CSV table of C-alpha atoms in Angstrom, one decimal:
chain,number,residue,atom,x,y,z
A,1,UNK,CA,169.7,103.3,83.4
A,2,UNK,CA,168.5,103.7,87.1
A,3,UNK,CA,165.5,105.5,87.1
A,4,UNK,CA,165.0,108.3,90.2
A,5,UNK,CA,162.1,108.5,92.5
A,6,UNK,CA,160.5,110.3,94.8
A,7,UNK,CA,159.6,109.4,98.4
A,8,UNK,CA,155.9,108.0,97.0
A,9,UNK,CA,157.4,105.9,94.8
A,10,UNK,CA,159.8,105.0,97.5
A,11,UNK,CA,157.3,103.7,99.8
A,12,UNK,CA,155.3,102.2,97.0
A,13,UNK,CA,157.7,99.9,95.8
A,14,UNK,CA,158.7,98.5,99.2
A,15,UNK,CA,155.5,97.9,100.1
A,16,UNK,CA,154.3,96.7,97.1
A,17,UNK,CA,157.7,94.6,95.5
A,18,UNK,CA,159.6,94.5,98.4
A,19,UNK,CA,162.3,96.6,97.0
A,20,UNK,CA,165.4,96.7,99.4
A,21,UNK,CA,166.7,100.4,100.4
A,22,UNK,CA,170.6,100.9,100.5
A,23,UNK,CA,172.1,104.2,102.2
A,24,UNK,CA,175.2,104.8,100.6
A,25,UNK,CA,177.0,107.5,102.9
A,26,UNK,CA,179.4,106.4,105.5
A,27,UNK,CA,178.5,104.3,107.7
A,28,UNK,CA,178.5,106.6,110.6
A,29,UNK,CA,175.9,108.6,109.2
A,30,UNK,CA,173.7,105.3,109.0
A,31,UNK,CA,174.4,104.5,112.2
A,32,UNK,CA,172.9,108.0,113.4
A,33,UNK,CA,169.4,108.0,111.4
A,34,UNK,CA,168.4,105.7,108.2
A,35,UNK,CA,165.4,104.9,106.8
A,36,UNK,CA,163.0,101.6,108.0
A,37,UNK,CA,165.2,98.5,106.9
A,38,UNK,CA,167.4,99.8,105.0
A,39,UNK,CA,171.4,98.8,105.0
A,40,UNK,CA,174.6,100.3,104.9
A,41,UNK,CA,176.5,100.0,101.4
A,42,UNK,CA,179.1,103.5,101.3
A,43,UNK,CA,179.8,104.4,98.1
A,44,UNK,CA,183.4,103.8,98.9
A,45,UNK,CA,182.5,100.2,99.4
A,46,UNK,CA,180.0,99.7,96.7
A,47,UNK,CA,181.5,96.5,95.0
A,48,UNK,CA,180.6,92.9,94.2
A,49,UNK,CA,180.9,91.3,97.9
A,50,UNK,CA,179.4,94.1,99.7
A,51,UNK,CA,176.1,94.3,97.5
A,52,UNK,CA,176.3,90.1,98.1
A,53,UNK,CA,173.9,91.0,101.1
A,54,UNK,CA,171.3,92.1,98.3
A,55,UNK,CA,168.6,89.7,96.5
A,56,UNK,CA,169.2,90.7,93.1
A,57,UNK,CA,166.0,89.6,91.7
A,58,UNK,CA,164.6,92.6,94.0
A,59,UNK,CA,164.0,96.6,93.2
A,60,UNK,CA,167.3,97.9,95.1
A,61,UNK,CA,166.7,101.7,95.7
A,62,UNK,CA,169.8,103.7,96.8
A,63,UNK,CA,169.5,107.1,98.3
A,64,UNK,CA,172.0,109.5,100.2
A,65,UNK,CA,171.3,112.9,102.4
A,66,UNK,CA,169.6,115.2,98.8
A,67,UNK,CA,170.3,116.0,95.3
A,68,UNK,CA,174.2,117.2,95.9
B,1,UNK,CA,176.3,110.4,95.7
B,2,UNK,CA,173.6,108.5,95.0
B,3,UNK,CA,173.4,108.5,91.1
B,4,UNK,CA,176.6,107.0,91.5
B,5,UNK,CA,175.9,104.5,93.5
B,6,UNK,CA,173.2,103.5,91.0
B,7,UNK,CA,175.0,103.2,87.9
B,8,UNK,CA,177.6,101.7,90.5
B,9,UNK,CA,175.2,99.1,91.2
B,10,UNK,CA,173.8,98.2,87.6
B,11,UNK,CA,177.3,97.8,86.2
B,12,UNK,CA,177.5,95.1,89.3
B,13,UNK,CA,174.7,93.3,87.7
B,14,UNK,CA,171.0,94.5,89.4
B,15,UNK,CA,168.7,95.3,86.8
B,16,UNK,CA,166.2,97.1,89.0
B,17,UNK,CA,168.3,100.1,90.2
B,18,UNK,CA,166.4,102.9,91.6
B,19,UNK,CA,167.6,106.3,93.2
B,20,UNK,CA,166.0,108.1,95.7
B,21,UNK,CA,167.4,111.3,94.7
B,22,UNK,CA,166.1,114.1,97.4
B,23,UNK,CA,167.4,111.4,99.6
B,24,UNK,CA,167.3,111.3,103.5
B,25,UNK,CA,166.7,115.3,104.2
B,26,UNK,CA,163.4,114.6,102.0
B,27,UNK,CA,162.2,111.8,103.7
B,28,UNK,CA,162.9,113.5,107.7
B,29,UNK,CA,161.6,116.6,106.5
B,30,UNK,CA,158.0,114.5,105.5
B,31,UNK,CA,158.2,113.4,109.2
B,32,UNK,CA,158.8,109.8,108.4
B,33,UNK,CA,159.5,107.3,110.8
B,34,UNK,CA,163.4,106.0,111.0
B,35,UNK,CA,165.5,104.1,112.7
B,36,UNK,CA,169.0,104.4,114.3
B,37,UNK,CA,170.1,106.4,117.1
B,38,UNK,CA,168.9,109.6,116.2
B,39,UNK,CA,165.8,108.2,115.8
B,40,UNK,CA,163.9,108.4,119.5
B,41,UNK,CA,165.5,112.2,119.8
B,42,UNK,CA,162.2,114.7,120.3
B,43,UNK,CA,161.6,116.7,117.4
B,44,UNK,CA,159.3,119.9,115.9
B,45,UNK,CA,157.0,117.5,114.2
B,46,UNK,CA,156.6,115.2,117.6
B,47,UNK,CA,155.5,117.6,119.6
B,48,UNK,CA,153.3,120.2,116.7
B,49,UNK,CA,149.5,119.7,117.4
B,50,UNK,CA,148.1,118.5,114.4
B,51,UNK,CA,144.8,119.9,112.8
B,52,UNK,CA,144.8,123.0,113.4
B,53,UNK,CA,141.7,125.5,111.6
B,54,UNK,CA,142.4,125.3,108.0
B,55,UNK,CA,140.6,127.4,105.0
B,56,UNK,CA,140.6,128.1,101.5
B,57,UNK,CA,141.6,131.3,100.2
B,58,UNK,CA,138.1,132.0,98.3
B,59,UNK,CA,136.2,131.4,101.6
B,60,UNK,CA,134.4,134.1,103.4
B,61,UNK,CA,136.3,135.9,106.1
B,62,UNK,CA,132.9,135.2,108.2
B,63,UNK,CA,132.8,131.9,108.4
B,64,UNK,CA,136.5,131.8,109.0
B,65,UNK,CA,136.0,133.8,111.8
B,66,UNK,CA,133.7,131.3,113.3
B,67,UNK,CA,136.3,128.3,113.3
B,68,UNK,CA,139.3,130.7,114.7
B,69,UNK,CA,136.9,131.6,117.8
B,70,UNK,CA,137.2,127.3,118.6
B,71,UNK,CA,139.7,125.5,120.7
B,72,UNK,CA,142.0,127.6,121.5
B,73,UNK,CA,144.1,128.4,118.2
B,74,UNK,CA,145.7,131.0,117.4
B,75,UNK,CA,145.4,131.2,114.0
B,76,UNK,CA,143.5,130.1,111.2
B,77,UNK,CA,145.7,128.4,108.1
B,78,UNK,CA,145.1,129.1,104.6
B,79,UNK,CA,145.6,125.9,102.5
B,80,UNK,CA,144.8,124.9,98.8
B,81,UNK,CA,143.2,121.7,97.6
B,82,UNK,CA,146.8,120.1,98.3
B,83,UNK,CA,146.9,121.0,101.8
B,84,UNK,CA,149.9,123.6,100.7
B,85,UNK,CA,149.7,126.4,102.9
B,86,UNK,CA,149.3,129.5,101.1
B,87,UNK,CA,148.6,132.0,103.7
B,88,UNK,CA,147.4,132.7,107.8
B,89,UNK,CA,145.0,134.6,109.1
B,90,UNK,CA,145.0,135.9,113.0
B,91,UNK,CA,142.0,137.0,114.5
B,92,UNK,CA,143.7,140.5,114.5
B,93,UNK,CA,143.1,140.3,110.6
B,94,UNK,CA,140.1,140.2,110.7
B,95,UNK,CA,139.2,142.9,113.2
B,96,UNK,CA,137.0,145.3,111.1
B,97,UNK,CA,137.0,143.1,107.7
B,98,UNK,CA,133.6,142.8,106.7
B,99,UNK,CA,132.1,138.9,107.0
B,100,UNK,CA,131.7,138.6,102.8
B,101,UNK,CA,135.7,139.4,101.7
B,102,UNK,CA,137.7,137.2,100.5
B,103,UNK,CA,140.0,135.0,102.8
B,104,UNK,CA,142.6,135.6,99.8
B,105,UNK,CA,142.5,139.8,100.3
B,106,UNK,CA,143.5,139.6,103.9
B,107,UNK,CA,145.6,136.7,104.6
B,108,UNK,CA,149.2,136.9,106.0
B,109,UNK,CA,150.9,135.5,102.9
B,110,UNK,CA,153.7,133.0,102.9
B,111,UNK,CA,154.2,132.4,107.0
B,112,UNK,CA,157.6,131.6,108.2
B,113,UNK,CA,157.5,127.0,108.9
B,114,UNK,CA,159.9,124.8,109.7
B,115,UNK,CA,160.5,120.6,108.9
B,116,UNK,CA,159.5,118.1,111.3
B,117,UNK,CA,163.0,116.9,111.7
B,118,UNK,CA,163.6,120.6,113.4
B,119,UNK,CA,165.9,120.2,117.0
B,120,UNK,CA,163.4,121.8,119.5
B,121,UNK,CA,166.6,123.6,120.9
B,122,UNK,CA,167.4,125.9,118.3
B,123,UNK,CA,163.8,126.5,116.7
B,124,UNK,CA,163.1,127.6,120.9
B,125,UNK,CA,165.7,130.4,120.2
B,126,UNK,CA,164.2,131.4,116.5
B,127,UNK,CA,160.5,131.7,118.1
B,128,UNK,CA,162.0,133.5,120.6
B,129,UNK,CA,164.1,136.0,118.8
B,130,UNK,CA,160.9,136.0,116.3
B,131,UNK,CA,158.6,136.5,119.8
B,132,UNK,CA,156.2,134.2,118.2
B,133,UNK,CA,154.0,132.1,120.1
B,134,UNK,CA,154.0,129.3,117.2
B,135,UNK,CA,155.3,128.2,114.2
B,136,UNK,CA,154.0,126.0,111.4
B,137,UNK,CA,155.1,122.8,110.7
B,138,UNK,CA,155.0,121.5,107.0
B,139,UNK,CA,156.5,118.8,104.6
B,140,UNK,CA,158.9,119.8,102.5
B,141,UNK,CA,156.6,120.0,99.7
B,142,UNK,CA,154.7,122.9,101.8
B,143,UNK,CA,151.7,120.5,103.2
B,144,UNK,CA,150.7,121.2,106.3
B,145,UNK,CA,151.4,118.6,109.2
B,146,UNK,CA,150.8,120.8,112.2
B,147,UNK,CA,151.5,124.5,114.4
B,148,UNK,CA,154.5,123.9,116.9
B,149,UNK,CA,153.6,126.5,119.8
B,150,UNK,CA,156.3,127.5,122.0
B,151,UNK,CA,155.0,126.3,125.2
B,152,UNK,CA,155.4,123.1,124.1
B,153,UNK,CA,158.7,123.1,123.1
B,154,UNK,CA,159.8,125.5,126.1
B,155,UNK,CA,158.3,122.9,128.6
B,156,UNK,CA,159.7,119.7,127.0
B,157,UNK,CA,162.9,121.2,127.1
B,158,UNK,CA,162.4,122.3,130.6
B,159,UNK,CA,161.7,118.5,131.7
């Protein structure tokens, strides 16, 4: 079950465990403003050779714009 | 979105899914750096002067009034232990107070503030409609980060 986190816990565990940060809105949106080293995975695209770019035996952390 | 793309993401096969649920809006509004580009565009929290007077609400209005009286601020800004802000106090509060009340009795509560990831353009026209001279900037857990004065943001717009 992923488990959410806030922003401390965020920067804690890719500092700490190198966890890998994937925005998941469209691309354009990325493109605009993202978070330090994070890639572009849309939702829409979220399947087994666009998450090929992860390392899976890494903390992945997805996020979007808030809650909705 | 992004509880989707979680459980999306551990029926793929990762086993160390997390989700960052207040998302993007959570982490501009904390004034964090990004990238992309958006990211060199001039914003509230790049131009606010940071540390500005701060107090707690049970100090005395006297000592407070000594710390307003320095380096040319404004105002004076009520904090708790968190650095949440809680309250301002003007110098115009404190005209006639007696030196032992309470920070707390006089304080402006709740002052208007705004995100670091504000556009300068259209917080200009709010302190202008407002005919404020500044505006606080906080996280968007309420800490303080800084006081955005008008001046500023009228004469980086002007350049």
């Amino acid at each position: 079950m992923p488990t959410g986190i806030d922003r401390y816990e965020v920067q804690r565990l890719v500092r700490e465990e190198g966890a890998q940060l994937v925005e998941v809105l469209p691309r354009r949106s990325f493109e605009a403003l993202h978070l330090p080293g994070a890639v572009s995975i849309p939702l829409k695209r979220l399947d087994m050779v666009a998450t090929s770019v992860l390392d899976r035996t890494r903390p992945v952390i997805v996020y979007c714009y808030d809650y909705t | 979105m992004s509880p989707r793309a979680a459980w999306r993401l551990e029926a793929l096969g990762f086993s160390h899914v997390y989700d960052y649920l207040a998302g993007k809006k959570d982490w501009l509004a904390a004034g964090l750096t990004t990238e992309g580009k958006r990211a060199g565009q001039v914003r509230a929290g790049h131009l606010s002067r940071p540390d500005p007077p701060t107090c707690r609400p049970d100090e005395r209005v006297g000592d407070v009034r000594r710390r307003l009286g320095s380096d040319g601020w404004d105002a004076c800004i009520v904090v708790n232990d968190h650095d949440v802000v809680e309250g301002r106090i003007r110098p115009s509060d404190l005209a006639d107070v007696d030196g032992e009340t309470l920070v707390e009795e006089v304080m402006e509560l709740g002052p208007t503030s705004i995100r670091p990831d504000a556009g300068l353009e259209s917080i200009v026209k709010r302190v202008r409609n407002a005919n404020v001279a500044s505006i606080l900037v906080t996280s968007s857990s309420g800490e303080l980060l800084g006081v955005l004065y008008r001046e500023d943001a009228e004469r980086h717009l002007d350049e």
